[in-house]
Short mmCIF file of C-alpha atoms in Angstrom, two decimals:
data_model
loop_
_atom_site.label_atom_id
_atom_site.label_comp_id
_atom_site.label_asym_id
_atom_site.label_seq_id
_atom_site.Cartn_x
_atom_site.Cartn_y
_atom_site.Cartn_z
CA UNK A 62 104.20 104.76 179.61
CA UNK A 63 105.33 101.40 178.33
CA UNK A 64 109.02 101.49 177.50
CA UNK A 65 112.34 99.71 177.55
CA UNK A 66 115.67 101.46 177.85
CA UNK A 67 119.16 100.18 177.12
CA UNK A 68 122.38 101.20 178.85
CA UNK A 69 125.97 100.08 179.23
CA UNK A 70 127.37 100.69 175.77
CA UNK A 71 130.81 102.12 175.18
CA UNK A 72 134.20 101.65 173.56
CA UNK A 73 135.98 98.39 174.38
CA UNK A 74 139.10 96.70 173.08
CA UNK A 75 138.91 93.46 171.09
CA UNK A 76 138.85 90.43 173.34
CA UNK A 77 137.42 92.34 176.30
CA UNK A 78 133.95 92.14 177.85
CA UNK A 79 130.99 94.46 178.29
CA UNK A 80 127.58 94.12 179.93
CA UNK A 81 124.49 95.78 178.54
CA UNK A 82 121.30 96.36 180.51
CA UNK A 83 117.69 96.69 179.42
CA UNK A 84 115.25 98.18 181.90
CA UNK A 85 111.50 97.92 181.41
CA UNK A 86 108.76 100.11 182.83
CA UNK A 87 105.05 100.67 182.46
CA UNK A 88 104.22 96.98 182.09
CA UNK A 89 104.46 93.74 184.05
CA UNK A 90 108.06 93.02 183.13
CA UNK A 91 108.08 89.51 184.58
CA UNK A 92 105.38 88.41 182.12
CA UNK A 93 107.29 89.21 178.92
CA UNK A 94 110.14 87.76 176.92
CA UNK A 95 112.85 90.19 175.90
CA UNK A 96 114.90 90.22 172.70
CA UNK A 97 118.23 91.81 171.82
CA UNK A 98 118.73 93.01 168.24
CA UNK A 99 121.78 94.79 166.86
CA UNK A 100 122.62 96.95 163.88
CA UNK A 101 126.16 97.44 162.64
CA UNK A 102 126.97 100.88 161.18
CA UNK A 103 125.18 101.31 157.86
CA UNK A 104 123.88 97.73 157.94
CA UNK A 105 120.60 95.95 158.54
CA UNK A 106 119.05 94.50 161.65
CA UNK A 107 120.46 91.32 163.18
CA UNK A 108 118.59 89.32 165.80
CA UNK A 109 120.90 88.44 168.71
CA UNK A 110 119.11 86.65 171.54
CA UNK A 111 115.89 86.10 173.48
CA UNK A 112 115.10 85.23 177.08
CA UNK A 113 111.70 83.99 178.19
CA UNK A 114 109.66 85.71 180.88
CA UNK A 115 111.02 83.39 183.57
CA UNK A 116 114.55 83.03 182.20
CA UNK A 117 114.16 79.32 181.53
CA UNK A 118 114.25 79.50 177.75
CA UNK A 119 117.17 81.21 176.04
CA UNK A 120 118.25 81.24 172.40
CA UNK A 121 121.12 82.93 170.57
CA UNK A 122 122.20 83.82 167.07
CA UNK A 123 125.00 81.62 165.79
CA UNK A 124 127.32 84.65 165.56
CA UNK A 125 127.24 85.23 169.33
CA UNK A 126 126.63 81.75 170.73
CA UNK A 127 129.27 80.85 173.29
CA UNK A 128 130.41 84.47 173.70
CA UNK A 129 127.25 86.32 174.78
CA UNK A 130 125.03 85.46 177.74
CA UNK A 131 121.53 86.81 178.26
CA UNK A 132 119.99 86.86 181.74
CA UNK A 133 117.29 88.66 183.67
CA UNK A 134 116.41 89.90 187.13
CA UNK A 135 112.66 90.37 187.34
CA UNK A 136 112.99 91.97 190.78
CA UNK A 137 114.86 94.80 189.04
CA UNK A 138 112.75 94.76 185.85
CA UNK A 139 115.96 94.22 183.92
CA UNK A 140 117.54 92.01 181.29
CA UNK A 141 121.28 91.83 180.74
CA UNK A 142 123.53 90.93 177.82
CA UNK A 143 127.00 89.88 178.93
CA UNK A 144 129.32 90.11 175.95
CA UNK A 145 132.74 88.46 176.14
CA UNK A 146 135.58 87.92 173.67
CA UNK A 147 134.35 90.92 171.75
CA UNK A 148 135.31 91.29 168.10
CA UNK A 149 135.38 94.30 165.80
CA UNK A 150 132.37 92.86 163.99
CA UNK A 151 130.34 93.16 167.21
CA UNK A 152 130.42 96.94 166.78
CA UNK A 153 126.78 97.98 166.54
CA UNK A 154 123.82 99.70 168.10
CA UNK A 155 122.22 97.18 170.45
CA UNK A 156 118.47 97.38 170.89
CA UNK A 157 116.34 95.55 173.37
CA UNK A 158 112.75 94.89 172.44
CA UNK A 159 109.78 93.53 174.33
CA UNK A 160 108.69 90.12 173.11
CA UNK A 161 105.52 88.14 173.70
CA UNK A 162 103.62 87.96 176.95
CA UNK A 163 103.15 84.59 178.66
CA UNK A 164 101.10 82.19 176.52
CA UNK A 165 100.85 84.71 173.67
CA UNK A 166 99.85 83.28 170.33
CA UNK A 167 102.27 85.45 168.37
CA UNK A 168 105.86 86.55 168.86
CA UNK A 169 106.16 90.27 168.23
CA UNK A 170 108.85 92.77 169.05
CA UNK A 171 106.42 95.54 169.88
CA UNK A 172 108.30 97.95 172.15
CA UNK A 173 111.87 98.99 171.31
CA UNK A 174 114.40 101.06 173.14
CA UNK A 175 116.51 103.74 171.46
CA UNK A 176 119.58 101.53 171.55
CA UNK A 177 123.03 101.67 173.10
CA UNK A 178 126.18 101.85 171.01
CA UNK A 179 129.01 99.35 171.37
CA UNK A 180 132.29 100.05 169.61
CA UNK A 181 134.99 97.39 169.60
CA UNK A 182 138.27 99.02 168.73
CA UNK A 183 141.86 99.06 169.86
CA UNK B 131 119.29 79.12 160.09
CA UNK B 132 116.44 80.27 157.87
CA UNK B 133 117.53 82.89 155.36
CA UNK B 134 115.22 85.77 154.53
CA UNK B 135 115.68 87.57 151.22
CA UNK B 136 113.97 90.88 150.49
CA UNK B 137 113.45 92.51 147.13
CA UNK B 138 114.02 95.00 145.85
CA UNK B 139 116.90 96.36 147.92
CA UNK B 140 115.70 99.87 147.20
CA UNK B 141 112.68 101.44 145.64
CA UNK B 142 111.68 104.96 144.67
CA UNK B 143 108.02 105.86 144.25
CA UNK B 144 105.71 108.86 144.25
CA UNK B 145 103.16 110.01 146.78
CA UNK B 146 99.92 108.15 146.16
CA UNK B 147 101.57 105.18 144.48
CA UNK B 148 100.82 101.61 145.45
CA UNK B 149 104.05 99.79 146.32
CA UNK B 150 104.77 96.16 147.10
CA UNK B 151 107.80 94.83 148.93
CA UNK B 152 108.68 91.15 148.86
CA UNK B 153 110.25 88.79 151.40
CA UNK B 154 111.18 85.18 150.65
CA UNK B 155 112.16 82.53 153.20
CA UNK B 156 114.64 79.75 152.45
CA UNK B 157 112.13 77.25 153.86
CA UNK B 158 108.50 77.27 154.87
CA UNK B 159 107.72 79.42 157.91
CA UNK B 160 103.93 79.14 157.99
CA UNK B 161 102.49 82.48 159.03
CA UNK B 162 105.33 83.42 161.37
CA UNK B 163 106.43 86.62 159.70
CA UNK B 164 106.47 90.25 160.75
CA UNK B 165 107.33 93.56 159.11
CA UNK B 166 109.24 96.39 160.76
CA UNK B 167 109.79 99.97 159.67
CA UNK B 168 112.94 101.89 160.52
CA UNK B 169 113.57 105.56 159.87
CA UNK B 170 117.10 107.00 159.94
CA UNK B 171 118.48 107.36 163.46
CA UNK B 172 115.42 105.75 164.99
CA UNK B 173 114.55 102.39 166.51
CA UNK B 174 112.55 99.93 164.41
CA UNK B 175 108.79 99.94 164.71
CA UNK B 176 106.46 96.96 164.42
CA UNK B 177 104.00 97.31 161.54
CA UNK B 178 102.53 93.86 160.92
CA UNK B 179 102.75 90.46 162.60
CA UNK B 180 101.59 86.97 161.70
CA UNK B 181 101.81 87.97 158.01
CA UNK B 182 98.76 90.21 157.94
CA UNK B 183 97.75 91.48 161.39
CA UNK B 184 98.18 95.23 161.63
CA UNK B 185 99.77 96.45 164.84
CA UNK B 186 97.63 98.91 166.78
CA UNK B 187 98.06 102.47 165.55
CA UNK B 188 99.54 101.54 162.17
CA UNK B 189 97.73 103.19 159.23
CA UNK B 190 95.43 100.93 157.26
CA UNK B 191 97.27 101.72 154.01
CA UNK B 192 99.77 99.08 155.16
CA UNK B 193 98.85 95.45 154.55
CA UNK B 194 100.60 92.11 154.45
CA UNK B 195 99.96 88.82 152.72
CA UNK B 196 101.54 85.50 151.85
CA UNK B 197 102.25 82.14 153.42
CA UNK B 198 104.86 79.42 153.40
CA UNK B 199 107.90 81.02 151.80
CA UNK B 200 106.66 84.12 149.96
CA UNK B 201 105.35 87.24 151.61
CA UNK B 202 104.52 90.80 150.64
CA UNK B 203 104.08 94.15 152.33
CA UNK B 204 101.88 96.57 150.41
CA UNK B 205 101.43 100.28 150.91
CA UNK B 206 98.22 101.17 149.13
CA UNK B 207 98.78 104.92 148.80
CA UNK B 208 102.28 106.07 149.61
CA UNK B 209 102.69 109.03 151.95
CA UNK B 210 105.80 111.18 152.53
CA UNK B 211 106.20 109.78 156.05
CA UNK B 212 106.52 106.25 154.66
CA UNK B 213 110.07 106.94 153.55
CA UNK B 214 112.03 104.36 155.56
CA UNK B 215 113.74 100.99 155.42
CA UNK B 216 111.47 97.99 155.84
CA UNK B 217 112.56 94.65 157.27
CA UNK B 218 110.84 91.29 157.44
CA UNK B 219 111.52 88.98 160.40
CA UNK B 220 110.77 85.27 160.64
CA UNK B 221 109.75 84.08 164.10
CA UNK B 222 109.13 80.50 163.04
CA UNK B 223 112.30 79.03 164.52
CA UNK B 224 115.40 80.10 166.39
CA UNK B 225 117.62 81.79 165.54
CA UNK B 226 115.17 84.39 164.29
CA UNK B 227 116.38 86.12 161.14
CA UNK B 228 115.72 89.44 159.44
CA UNK B 229 115.77 90.15 155.76
CA UNK B 230 118.42 92.58 154.57
CA UNK B 231 115.88 95.38 154.22
CA UNK B 232 114.22 97.40 151.47
CA UNK B 233 114.91 101.13 151.42
CA UNK B 234 111.82 102.99 150.25
CA UNK B 235 112.30 106.53 149.03
CA UNK B 236 109.72 109.10 147.98
CA UNK B 237 110.33 110.81 144.63
#
């Protein structure tokens, strides 16, 4: 079935780095944009980043710009989120979500993973 | 960045009630607005996109309306399974932004 699945979360010290992965299956991965969204404990949803189907268009939230890097490897049906200079406020569940297909009229986050937890703590 | 403000922050209603949740954008976003439902411990789920288009499989008791800066999500006849937090998301311009959420509880 159509799904995305996150991995790579864990406990990391402030200032260190971590790489998250998002693997897609059941659809033509190379035709879809992918979003990352996070949720701090007890808080609301925060949009983090998006990468287009071909990796040429990338956008970030202001809170992570310059520290996080999104990339993709369509041969592995995977998107990555490289997180550097991590701060305590980056502690959250990180979700990846499927975005629009090529030339779609609307941007929707229609398929979500179950999330991977990142804890930034000394 | 565009700010999205939802009201109320929480709401309690009875089964069968009609409830309306509101989302306001800090600037015009055309029709580029979606609604997402999240239950405790679960991933969000897409309900509505482009203000009023119901995602496949979503019950028809959910509907959306609005344009420009003011938008609403209406549940025509509340069911026990509708207990959740609801978020609006603007996809008009980057960075995309969510509202802070409305927690809907069933009395």
